[in-house]
Short mmCIF file of C-alpha atoms in Angstrom, two decimals:
data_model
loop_
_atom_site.label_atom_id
_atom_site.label_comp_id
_atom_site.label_asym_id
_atom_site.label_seq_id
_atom_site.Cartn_x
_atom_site.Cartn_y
_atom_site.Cartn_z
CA UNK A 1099 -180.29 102.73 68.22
CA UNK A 1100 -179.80 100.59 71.70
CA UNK A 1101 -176.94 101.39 74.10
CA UNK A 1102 -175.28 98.37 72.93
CA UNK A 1103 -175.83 99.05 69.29
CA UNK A 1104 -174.30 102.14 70.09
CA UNK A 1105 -171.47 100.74 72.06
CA UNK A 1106 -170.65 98.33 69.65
CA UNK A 1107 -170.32 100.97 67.10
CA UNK A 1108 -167.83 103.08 69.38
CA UNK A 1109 -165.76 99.91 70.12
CA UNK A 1110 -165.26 98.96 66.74
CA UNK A 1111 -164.47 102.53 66.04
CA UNK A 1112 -161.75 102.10 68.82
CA UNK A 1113 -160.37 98.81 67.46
CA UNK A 1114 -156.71 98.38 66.33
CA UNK A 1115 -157.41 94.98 64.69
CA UNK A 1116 -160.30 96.76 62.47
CA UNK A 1117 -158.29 97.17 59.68
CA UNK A 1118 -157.47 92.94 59.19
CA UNK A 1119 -161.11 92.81 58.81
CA UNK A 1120 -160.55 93.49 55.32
CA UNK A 1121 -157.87 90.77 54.82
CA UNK A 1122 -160.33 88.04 54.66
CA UNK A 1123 -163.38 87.07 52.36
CA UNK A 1124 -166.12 87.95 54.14
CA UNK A 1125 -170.34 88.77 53.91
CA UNK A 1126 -172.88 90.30 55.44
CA UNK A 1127 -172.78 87.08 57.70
CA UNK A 1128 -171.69 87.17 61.27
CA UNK A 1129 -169.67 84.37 61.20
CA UNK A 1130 -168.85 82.96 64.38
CA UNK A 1131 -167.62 79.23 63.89
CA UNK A 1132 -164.05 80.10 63.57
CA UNK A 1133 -163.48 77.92 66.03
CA UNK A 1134 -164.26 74.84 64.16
CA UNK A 1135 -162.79 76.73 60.65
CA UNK A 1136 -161.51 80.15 60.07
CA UNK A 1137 -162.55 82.52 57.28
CA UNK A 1138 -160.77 82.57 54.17
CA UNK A 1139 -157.58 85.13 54.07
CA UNK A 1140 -158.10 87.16 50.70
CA UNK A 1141 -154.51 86.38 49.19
CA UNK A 1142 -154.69 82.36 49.25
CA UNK A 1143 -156.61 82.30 46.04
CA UNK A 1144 -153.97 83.78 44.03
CA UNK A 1145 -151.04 82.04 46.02
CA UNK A 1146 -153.16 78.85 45.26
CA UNK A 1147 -152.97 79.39 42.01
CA UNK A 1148 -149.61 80.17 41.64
CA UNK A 1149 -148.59 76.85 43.18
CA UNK A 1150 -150.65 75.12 41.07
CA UNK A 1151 -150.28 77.09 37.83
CA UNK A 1152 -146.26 77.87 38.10
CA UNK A 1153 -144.40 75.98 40.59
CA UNK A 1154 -146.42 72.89 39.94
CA UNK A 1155 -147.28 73.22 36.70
CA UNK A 1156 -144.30 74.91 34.64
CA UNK A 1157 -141.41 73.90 36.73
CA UNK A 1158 -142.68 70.98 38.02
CA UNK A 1159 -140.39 68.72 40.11
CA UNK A 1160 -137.91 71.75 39.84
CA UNK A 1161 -139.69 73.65 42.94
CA UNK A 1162 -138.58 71.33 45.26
CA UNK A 1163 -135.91 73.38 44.77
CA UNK A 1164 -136.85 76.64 43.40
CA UNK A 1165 -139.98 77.26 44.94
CA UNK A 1166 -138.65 76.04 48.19
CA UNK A 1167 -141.27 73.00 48.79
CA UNK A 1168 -138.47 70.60 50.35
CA UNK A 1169 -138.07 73.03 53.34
CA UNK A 1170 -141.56 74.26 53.58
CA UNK A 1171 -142.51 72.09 56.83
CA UNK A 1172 -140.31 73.96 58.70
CA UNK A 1173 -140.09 77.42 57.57
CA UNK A 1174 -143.96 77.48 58.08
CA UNK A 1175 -143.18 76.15 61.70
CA UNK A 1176 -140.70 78.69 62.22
CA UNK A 1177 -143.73 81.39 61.28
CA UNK A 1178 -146.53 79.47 63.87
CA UNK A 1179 -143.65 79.74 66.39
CA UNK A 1180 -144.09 83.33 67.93
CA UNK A 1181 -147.95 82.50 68.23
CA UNK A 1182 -147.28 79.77 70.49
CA UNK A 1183 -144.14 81.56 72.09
CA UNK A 1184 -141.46 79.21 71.01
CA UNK A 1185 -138.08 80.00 69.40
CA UNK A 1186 -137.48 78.93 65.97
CA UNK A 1187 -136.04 75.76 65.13
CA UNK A 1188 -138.74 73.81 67.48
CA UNK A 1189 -141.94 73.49 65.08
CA UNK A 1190 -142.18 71.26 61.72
CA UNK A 1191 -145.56 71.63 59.94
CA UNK A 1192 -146.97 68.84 58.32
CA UNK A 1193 -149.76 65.33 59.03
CA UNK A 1194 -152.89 65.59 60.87
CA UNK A 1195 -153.67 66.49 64.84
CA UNK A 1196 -154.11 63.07 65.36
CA UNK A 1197 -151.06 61.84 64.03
CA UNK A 1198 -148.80 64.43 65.58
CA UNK A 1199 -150.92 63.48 69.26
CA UNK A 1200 -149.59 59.79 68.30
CA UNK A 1201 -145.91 60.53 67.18
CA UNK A 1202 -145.81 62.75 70.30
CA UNK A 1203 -147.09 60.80 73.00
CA UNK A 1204 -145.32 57.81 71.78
CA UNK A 1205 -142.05 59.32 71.95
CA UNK A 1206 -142.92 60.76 75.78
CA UNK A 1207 -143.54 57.49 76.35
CA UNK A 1208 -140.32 56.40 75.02
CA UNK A 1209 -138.43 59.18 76.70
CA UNK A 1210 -139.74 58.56 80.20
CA UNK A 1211 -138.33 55.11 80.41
CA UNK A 1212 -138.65 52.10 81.91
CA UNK A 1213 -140.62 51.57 84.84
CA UNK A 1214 -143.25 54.66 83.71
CA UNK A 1215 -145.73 52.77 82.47
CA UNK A 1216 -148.86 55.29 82.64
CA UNK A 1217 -150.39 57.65 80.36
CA UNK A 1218 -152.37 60.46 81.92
CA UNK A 1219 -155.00 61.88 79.70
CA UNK A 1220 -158.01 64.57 80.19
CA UNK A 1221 -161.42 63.00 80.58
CA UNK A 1222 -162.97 65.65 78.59
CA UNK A 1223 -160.36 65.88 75.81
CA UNK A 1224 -162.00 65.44 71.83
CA UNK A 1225 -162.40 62.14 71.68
CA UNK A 1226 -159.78 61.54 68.27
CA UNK A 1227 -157.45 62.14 71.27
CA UNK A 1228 -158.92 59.96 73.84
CA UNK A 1229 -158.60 57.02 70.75
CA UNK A 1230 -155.54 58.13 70.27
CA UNK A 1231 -154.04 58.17 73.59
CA UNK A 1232 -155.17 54.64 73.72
CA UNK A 1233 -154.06 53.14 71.15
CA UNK A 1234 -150.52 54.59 72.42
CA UNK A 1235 -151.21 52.90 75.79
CA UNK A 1236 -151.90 49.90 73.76
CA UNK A 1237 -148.68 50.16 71.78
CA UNK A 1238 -146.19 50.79 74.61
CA UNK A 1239 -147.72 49.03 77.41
CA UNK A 1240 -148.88 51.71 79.64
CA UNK A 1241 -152.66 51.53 81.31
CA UNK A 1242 -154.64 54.51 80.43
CA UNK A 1243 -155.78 56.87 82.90
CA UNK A 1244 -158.74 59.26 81.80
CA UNK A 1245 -158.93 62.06 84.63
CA UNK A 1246 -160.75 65.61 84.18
CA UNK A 1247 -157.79 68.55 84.19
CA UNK A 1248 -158.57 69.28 87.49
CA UNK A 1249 -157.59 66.36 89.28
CA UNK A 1250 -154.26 65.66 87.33
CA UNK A 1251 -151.93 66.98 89.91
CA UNK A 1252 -153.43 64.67 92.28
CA UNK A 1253 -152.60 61.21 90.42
CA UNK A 1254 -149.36 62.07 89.39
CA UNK A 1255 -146.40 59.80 90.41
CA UNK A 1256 -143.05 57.87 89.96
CA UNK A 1257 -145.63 55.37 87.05
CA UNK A 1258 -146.62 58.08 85.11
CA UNK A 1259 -144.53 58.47 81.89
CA UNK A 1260 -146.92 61.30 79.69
CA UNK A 1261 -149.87 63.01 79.95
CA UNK A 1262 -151.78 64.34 77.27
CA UNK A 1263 -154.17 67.59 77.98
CA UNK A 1264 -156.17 70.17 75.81
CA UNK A 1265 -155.01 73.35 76.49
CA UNK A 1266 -159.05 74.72 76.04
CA UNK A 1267 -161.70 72.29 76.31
CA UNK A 1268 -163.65 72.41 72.67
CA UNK A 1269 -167.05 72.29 74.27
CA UNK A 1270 -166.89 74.90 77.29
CA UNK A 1271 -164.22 77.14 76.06
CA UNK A 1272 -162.54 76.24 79.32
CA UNK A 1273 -158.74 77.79 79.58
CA UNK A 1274 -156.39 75.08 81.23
CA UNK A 1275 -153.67 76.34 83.48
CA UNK A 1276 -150.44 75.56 81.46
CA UNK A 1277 -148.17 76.74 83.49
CA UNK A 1278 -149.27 75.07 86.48
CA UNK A 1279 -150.11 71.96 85.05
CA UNK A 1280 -146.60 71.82 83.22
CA UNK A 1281 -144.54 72.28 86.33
CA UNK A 1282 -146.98 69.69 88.10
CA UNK A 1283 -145.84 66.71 85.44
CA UNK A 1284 -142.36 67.77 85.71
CA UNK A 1285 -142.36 67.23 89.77
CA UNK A 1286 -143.52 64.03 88.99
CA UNK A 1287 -140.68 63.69 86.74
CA UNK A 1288 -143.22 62.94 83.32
CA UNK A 1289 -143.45 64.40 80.09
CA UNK A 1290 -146.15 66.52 79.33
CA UNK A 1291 -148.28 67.10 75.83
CA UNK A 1292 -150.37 69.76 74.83
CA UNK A 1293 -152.93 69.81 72.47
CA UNK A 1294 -153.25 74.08 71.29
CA UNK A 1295 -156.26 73.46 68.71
CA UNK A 1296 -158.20 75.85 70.43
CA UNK A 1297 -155.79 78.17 71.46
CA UNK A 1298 -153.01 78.92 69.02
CA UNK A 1299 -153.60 81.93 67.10
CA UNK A 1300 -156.80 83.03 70.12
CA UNK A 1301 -154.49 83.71 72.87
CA UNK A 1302 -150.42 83.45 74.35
CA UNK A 1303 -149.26 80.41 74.75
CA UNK A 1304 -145.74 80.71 76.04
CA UNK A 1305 -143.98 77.21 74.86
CA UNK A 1306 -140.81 78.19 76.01
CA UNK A 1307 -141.84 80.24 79.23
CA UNK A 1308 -143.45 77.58 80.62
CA UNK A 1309 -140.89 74.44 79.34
CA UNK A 1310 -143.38 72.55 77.97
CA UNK A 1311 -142.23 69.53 76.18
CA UNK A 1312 -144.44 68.83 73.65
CA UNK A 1313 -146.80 70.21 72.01
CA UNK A 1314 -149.49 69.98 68.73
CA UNK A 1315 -151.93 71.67 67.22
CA UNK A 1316 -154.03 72.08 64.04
CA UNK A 1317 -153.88 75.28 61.44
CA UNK A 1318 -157.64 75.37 60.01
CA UNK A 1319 -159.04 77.24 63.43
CA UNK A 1320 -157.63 80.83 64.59
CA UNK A 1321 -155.06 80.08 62.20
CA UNK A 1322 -157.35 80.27 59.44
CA UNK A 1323 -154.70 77.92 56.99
CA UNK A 1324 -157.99 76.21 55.33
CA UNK A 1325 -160.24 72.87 55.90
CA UNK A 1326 -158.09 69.78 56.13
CA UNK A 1327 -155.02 72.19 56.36
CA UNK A 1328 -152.01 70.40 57.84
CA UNK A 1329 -150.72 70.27 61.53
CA UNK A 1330 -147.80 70.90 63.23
CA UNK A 1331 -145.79 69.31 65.87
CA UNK A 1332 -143.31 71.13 68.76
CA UNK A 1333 -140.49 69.20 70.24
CA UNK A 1334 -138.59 71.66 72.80
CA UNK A 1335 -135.29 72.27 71.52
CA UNK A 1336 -133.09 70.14 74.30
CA UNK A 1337 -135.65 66.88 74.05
CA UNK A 1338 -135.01 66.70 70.25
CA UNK A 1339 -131.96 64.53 70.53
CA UNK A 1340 -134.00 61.78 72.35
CA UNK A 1341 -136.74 62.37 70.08
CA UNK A 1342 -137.81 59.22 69.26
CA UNK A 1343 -140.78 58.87 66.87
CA UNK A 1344 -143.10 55.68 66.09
CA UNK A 1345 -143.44 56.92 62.98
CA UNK A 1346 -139.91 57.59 61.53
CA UNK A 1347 -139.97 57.72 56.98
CA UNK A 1348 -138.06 59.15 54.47
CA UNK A 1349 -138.85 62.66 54.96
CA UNK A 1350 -137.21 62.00 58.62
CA UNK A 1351 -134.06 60.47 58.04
CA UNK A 1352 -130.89 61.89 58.44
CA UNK A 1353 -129.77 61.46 54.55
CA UNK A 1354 -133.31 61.64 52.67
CA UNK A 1355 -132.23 60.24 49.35
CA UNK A 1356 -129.53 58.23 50.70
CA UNK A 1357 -132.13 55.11 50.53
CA UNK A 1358 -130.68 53.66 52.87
CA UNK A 1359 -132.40 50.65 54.64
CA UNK A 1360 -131.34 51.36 58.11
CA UNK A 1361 -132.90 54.78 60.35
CA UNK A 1362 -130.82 57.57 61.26
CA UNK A 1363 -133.00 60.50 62.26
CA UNK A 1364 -132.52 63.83 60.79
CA UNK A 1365 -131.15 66.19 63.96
CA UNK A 1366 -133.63 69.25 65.61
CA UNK A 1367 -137.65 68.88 64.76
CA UNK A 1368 -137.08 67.55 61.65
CA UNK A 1369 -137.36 64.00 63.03
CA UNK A 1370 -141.00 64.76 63.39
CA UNK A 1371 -141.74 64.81 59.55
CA UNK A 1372 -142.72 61.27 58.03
CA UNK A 1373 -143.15 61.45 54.13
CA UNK A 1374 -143.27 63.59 51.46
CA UNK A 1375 -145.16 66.99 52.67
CA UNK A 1376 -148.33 67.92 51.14
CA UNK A 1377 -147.46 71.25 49.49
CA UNK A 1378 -150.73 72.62 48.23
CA UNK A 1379 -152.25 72.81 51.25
CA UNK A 1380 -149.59 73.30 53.02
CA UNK A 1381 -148.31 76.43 50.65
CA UNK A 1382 -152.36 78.23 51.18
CA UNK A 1383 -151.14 77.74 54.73
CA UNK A 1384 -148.17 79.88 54.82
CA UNK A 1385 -150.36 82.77 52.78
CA UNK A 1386 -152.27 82.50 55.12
CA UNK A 1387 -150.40 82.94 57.82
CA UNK A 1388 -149.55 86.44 56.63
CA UNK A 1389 -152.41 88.17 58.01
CA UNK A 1390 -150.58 87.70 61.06
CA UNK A 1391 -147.69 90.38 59.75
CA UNK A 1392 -147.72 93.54 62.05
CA UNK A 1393 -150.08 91.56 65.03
CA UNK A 1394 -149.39 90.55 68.39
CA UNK A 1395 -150.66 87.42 69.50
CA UNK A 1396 -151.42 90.01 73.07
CA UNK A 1397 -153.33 92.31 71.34
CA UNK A 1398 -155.35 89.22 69.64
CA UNK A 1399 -155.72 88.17 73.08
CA UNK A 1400 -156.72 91.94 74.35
CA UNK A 1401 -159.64 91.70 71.90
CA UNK A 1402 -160.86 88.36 72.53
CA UNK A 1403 -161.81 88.96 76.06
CA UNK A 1404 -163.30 92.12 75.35
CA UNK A 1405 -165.63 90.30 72.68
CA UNK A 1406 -166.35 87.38 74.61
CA UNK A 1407 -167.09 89.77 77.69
CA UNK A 1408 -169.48 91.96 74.96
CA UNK A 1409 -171.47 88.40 73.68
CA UNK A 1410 -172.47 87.43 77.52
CA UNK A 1411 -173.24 90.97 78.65
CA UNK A 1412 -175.47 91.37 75.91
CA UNK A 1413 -176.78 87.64 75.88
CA UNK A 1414 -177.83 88.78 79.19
CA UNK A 1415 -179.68 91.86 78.54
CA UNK A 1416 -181.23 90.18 74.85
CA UNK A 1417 -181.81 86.55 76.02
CA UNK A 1418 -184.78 86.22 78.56
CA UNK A 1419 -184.07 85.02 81.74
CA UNK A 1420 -183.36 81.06 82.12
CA UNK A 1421 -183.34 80.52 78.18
CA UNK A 1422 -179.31 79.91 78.29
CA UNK A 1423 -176.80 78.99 80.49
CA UNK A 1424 -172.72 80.23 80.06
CA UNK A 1425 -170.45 77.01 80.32
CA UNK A 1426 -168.01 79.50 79.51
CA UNK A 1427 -165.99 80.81 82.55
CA UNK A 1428 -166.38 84.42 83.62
CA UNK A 1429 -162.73 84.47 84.88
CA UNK A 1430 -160.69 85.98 82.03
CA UNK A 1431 -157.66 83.50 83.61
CA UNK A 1432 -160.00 80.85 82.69
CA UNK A 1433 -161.44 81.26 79.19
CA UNK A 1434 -160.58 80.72 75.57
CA UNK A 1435 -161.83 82.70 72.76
CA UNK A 1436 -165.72 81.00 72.73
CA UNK A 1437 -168.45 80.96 74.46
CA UNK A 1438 -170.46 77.80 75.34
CA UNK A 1439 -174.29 78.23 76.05
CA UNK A 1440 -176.66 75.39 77.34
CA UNK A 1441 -180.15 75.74 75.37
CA UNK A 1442 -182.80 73.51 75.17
CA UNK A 1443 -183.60 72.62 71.64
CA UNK A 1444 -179.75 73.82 70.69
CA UNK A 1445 -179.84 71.65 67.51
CA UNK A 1446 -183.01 73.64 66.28
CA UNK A 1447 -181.85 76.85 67.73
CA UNK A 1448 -178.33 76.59 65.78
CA UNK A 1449 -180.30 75.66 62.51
CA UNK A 1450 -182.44 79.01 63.11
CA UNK A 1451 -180.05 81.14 63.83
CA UNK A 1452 -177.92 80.05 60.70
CA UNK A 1453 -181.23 80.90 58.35
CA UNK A 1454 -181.04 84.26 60.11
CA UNK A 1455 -177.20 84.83 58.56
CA UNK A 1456 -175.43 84.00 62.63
CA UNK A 1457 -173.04 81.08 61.82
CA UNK A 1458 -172.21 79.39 65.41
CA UNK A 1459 -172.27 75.87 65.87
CA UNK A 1460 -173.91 73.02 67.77
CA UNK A 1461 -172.19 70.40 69.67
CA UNK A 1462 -174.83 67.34 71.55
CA UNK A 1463 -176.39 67.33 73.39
CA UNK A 1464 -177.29 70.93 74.14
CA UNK A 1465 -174.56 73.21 73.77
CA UNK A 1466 -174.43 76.02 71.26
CA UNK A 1467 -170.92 77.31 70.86
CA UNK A 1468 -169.58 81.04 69.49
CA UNK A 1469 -165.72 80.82 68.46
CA UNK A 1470 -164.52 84.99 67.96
CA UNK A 1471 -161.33 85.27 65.69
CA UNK A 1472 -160.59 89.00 66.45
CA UNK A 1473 -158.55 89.14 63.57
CA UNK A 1474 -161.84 89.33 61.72
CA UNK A 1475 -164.93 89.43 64.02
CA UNK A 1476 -166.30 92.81 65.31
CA UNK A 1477 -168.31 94.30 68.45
CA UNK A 1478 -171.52 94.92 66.05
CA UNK A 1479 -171.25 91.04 65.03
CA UNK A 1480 -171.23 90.60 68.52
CA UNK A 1481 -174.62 92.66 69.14
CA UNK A 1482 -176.27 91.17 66.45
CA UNK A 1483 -176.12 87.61 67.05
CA UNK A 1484 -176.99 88.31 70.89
CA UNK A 1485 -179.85 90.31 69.75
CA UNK A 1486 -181.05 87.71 67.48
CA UNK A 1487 -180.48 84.96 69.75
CA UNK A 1488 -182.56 86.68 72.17
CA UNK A 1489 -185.12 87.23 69.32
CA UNK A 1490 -185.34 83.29 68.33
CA UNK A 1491 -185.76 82.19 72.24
CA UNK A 1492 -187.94 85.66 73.09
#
């Protein structure tokens, strides 16, 4: 047995989280891609079926009553809310990432008034949001202005009306400063929108703390809620009066099944919904989110550095010399919950270390990327894909 086979064994011995291991379907695989999608929490399949088999099919329209689907957008916000740090009340659940980046930067937009006629958005965000931060600019008027994280408190002024940023870059693992970056747009008298895809459920967020004013993220990464699972959108609690989304419906107004042809928002984050909610996936959701009872989004955190700082130590003693190269900051202040290496050949690499049962992904043009959910991801998964990393490039 190595010293790091060895250490791995007395760290996972040592781990508090251990236990939730065994809240999730899992295999002999070392899957590392939940990142991109999260493991599968062992109680959704039954839940699943219940929706389907009782609430949908035995009292059918009934449990949009009785089975509570009418207010299930934002009781499941109200249970994402201490992950991101914001009080209940602030989060509905329901549409894509993109369309909650949309209904939110529109409405910053709106908000900032007239005579703000910029939108401020990271150079290096995914691109959905770089199309859909122009397509905003498009809509109200603004000019676009693409700028890399570091460089947004410089361009700041009395034009800018929103900017958009990813609170950890998807390809680097890059941590953003929040905080900083928050009270930056707000001396410049903006609105400010984060995008927590990458960091809800891997780390503190601190909505509240920090004042941020907007925020959205999807559910299918550290949240684990299921491919295509549905987003959710934050509106701080004192900017939901002036709320004001591009994408008002139905399932936003003010009187739902009053018909009635002219808009009246519905009051608090409610004005974010749009139409009817889609409760299957968004019911596996809420199971899911129950592997979260008893955890603390700071010991989540605790563990994530401690695996991320276990992958590169042992990348470096597996991996020979000048094969990789971290992306991923070593400053704990500055990192997510992956780790980004350069590789030549990374498309091949990926493949060959998938055939070998470690599940990472690939993103072009030469980045392999590790995502660690410590809810369910270990210090010997860890060793072992290091070790067989180093194997494929030794």
């Amino acid at each position: 047995m190595s010293d790091l086979t060895a250490r791995a064994k007395e760290l996972d011995a040592a781990d508090e989280l251990a236990a939730k291991r065994a809240e999730f379907v899992l295999d002999d695989v070392v899957y590392l891609d939940g990142n991109s999608l999260g493991a599968l929490p062992a109680n959704v399949p039954d839940r699943v079926a219940d929706v389907v088999g009782r609430q949908w099919g035995a009292l059918r329209i009934r449990s949009w009553e009785e089975s509570g689907w009418w207010t299930a957008p934002e009781r499941i916000g109200d249970r994402i809310a201490p992950l991101v740090g914001a009080a209940p009340g602030q989060i509905v659940v329901g549409d894509s990432t993109s369309v909650n980046v949309f209904k939110a930067l529109v409405a910053a937009v709106r908000m900032a008034g007239e005579g703000r006629d910029e939108i401020v958005v990271d150079a290096t965000t995914f691109p959905t949001d770089g199309y859909i931060a122009g397509s905003a600019a498009r809509m109200t008027g603004c000019r676009l202005r693409p700028v890399v994280p570091s460089e947004v408190a410089s361009v700041l002024g009395d034009r800018t009306a929103a900017v958009l940023l990813n609170h950890v870059d998807y390809r680097t693992g890059r941590l953003h400063d929040l905080p900083a970056l928050t009270a930056a747009v707000h001396a410049a008298g903006a609105y400010v929108v984060w995008d927590l895809c990458h960091s809800a459920g891997a780390l503190p967020v601190g909505l509240d703390a920090h004042g941020v004013d907007l925020a959205v993220g999807c559910t299918y990464k550290y949240l684990n809620g299921g491919p295509g699972s549905p987003a959710y959108l934050y509106v701080r609690s004192d900017l939901q009066p002036r709320f004001d989304s591009p994408l008002p419906g139905w399932n936003s107004h003010a009187e739902p099944f009053g018909m009635r042809p002219e808009f009246e928002p519905a009051p608090g984050a409610l004005r974010g919904r749009v139409g009817t909610p889609d409760i299957l996936s968004m019911l596996a959701l809420e199971a899911a989110l129950e592997v979260w009872d008893g955890v603390t989004i700071e010991s989540v955190r605790a563990k994530s550095l401690a695996l991320t700082d276990f992958f590169l130590e042992c990348v470096g003693t597996y991996v020979p010399e000048g094969a990789v190269e971290s992306l991923t900051p070593v400053a704990h202040e500055e990192r997510g919950s992956q780790v980004a290496l350069r590789c030549q050949g990374a498309d091949a690499v990926m493949k060959r270390l998938v055939e070998r049962g470690v599940v990472g992904d690939y993103r072009a043009p030469d980045v392999l990327r590790f995502g660690f959910t410590p809810l369910y991801v270990g210090f010997a998964d860890v060793e072992r894909a290091a070790r067989v990393l180093g194997e494929l490039l030794g």
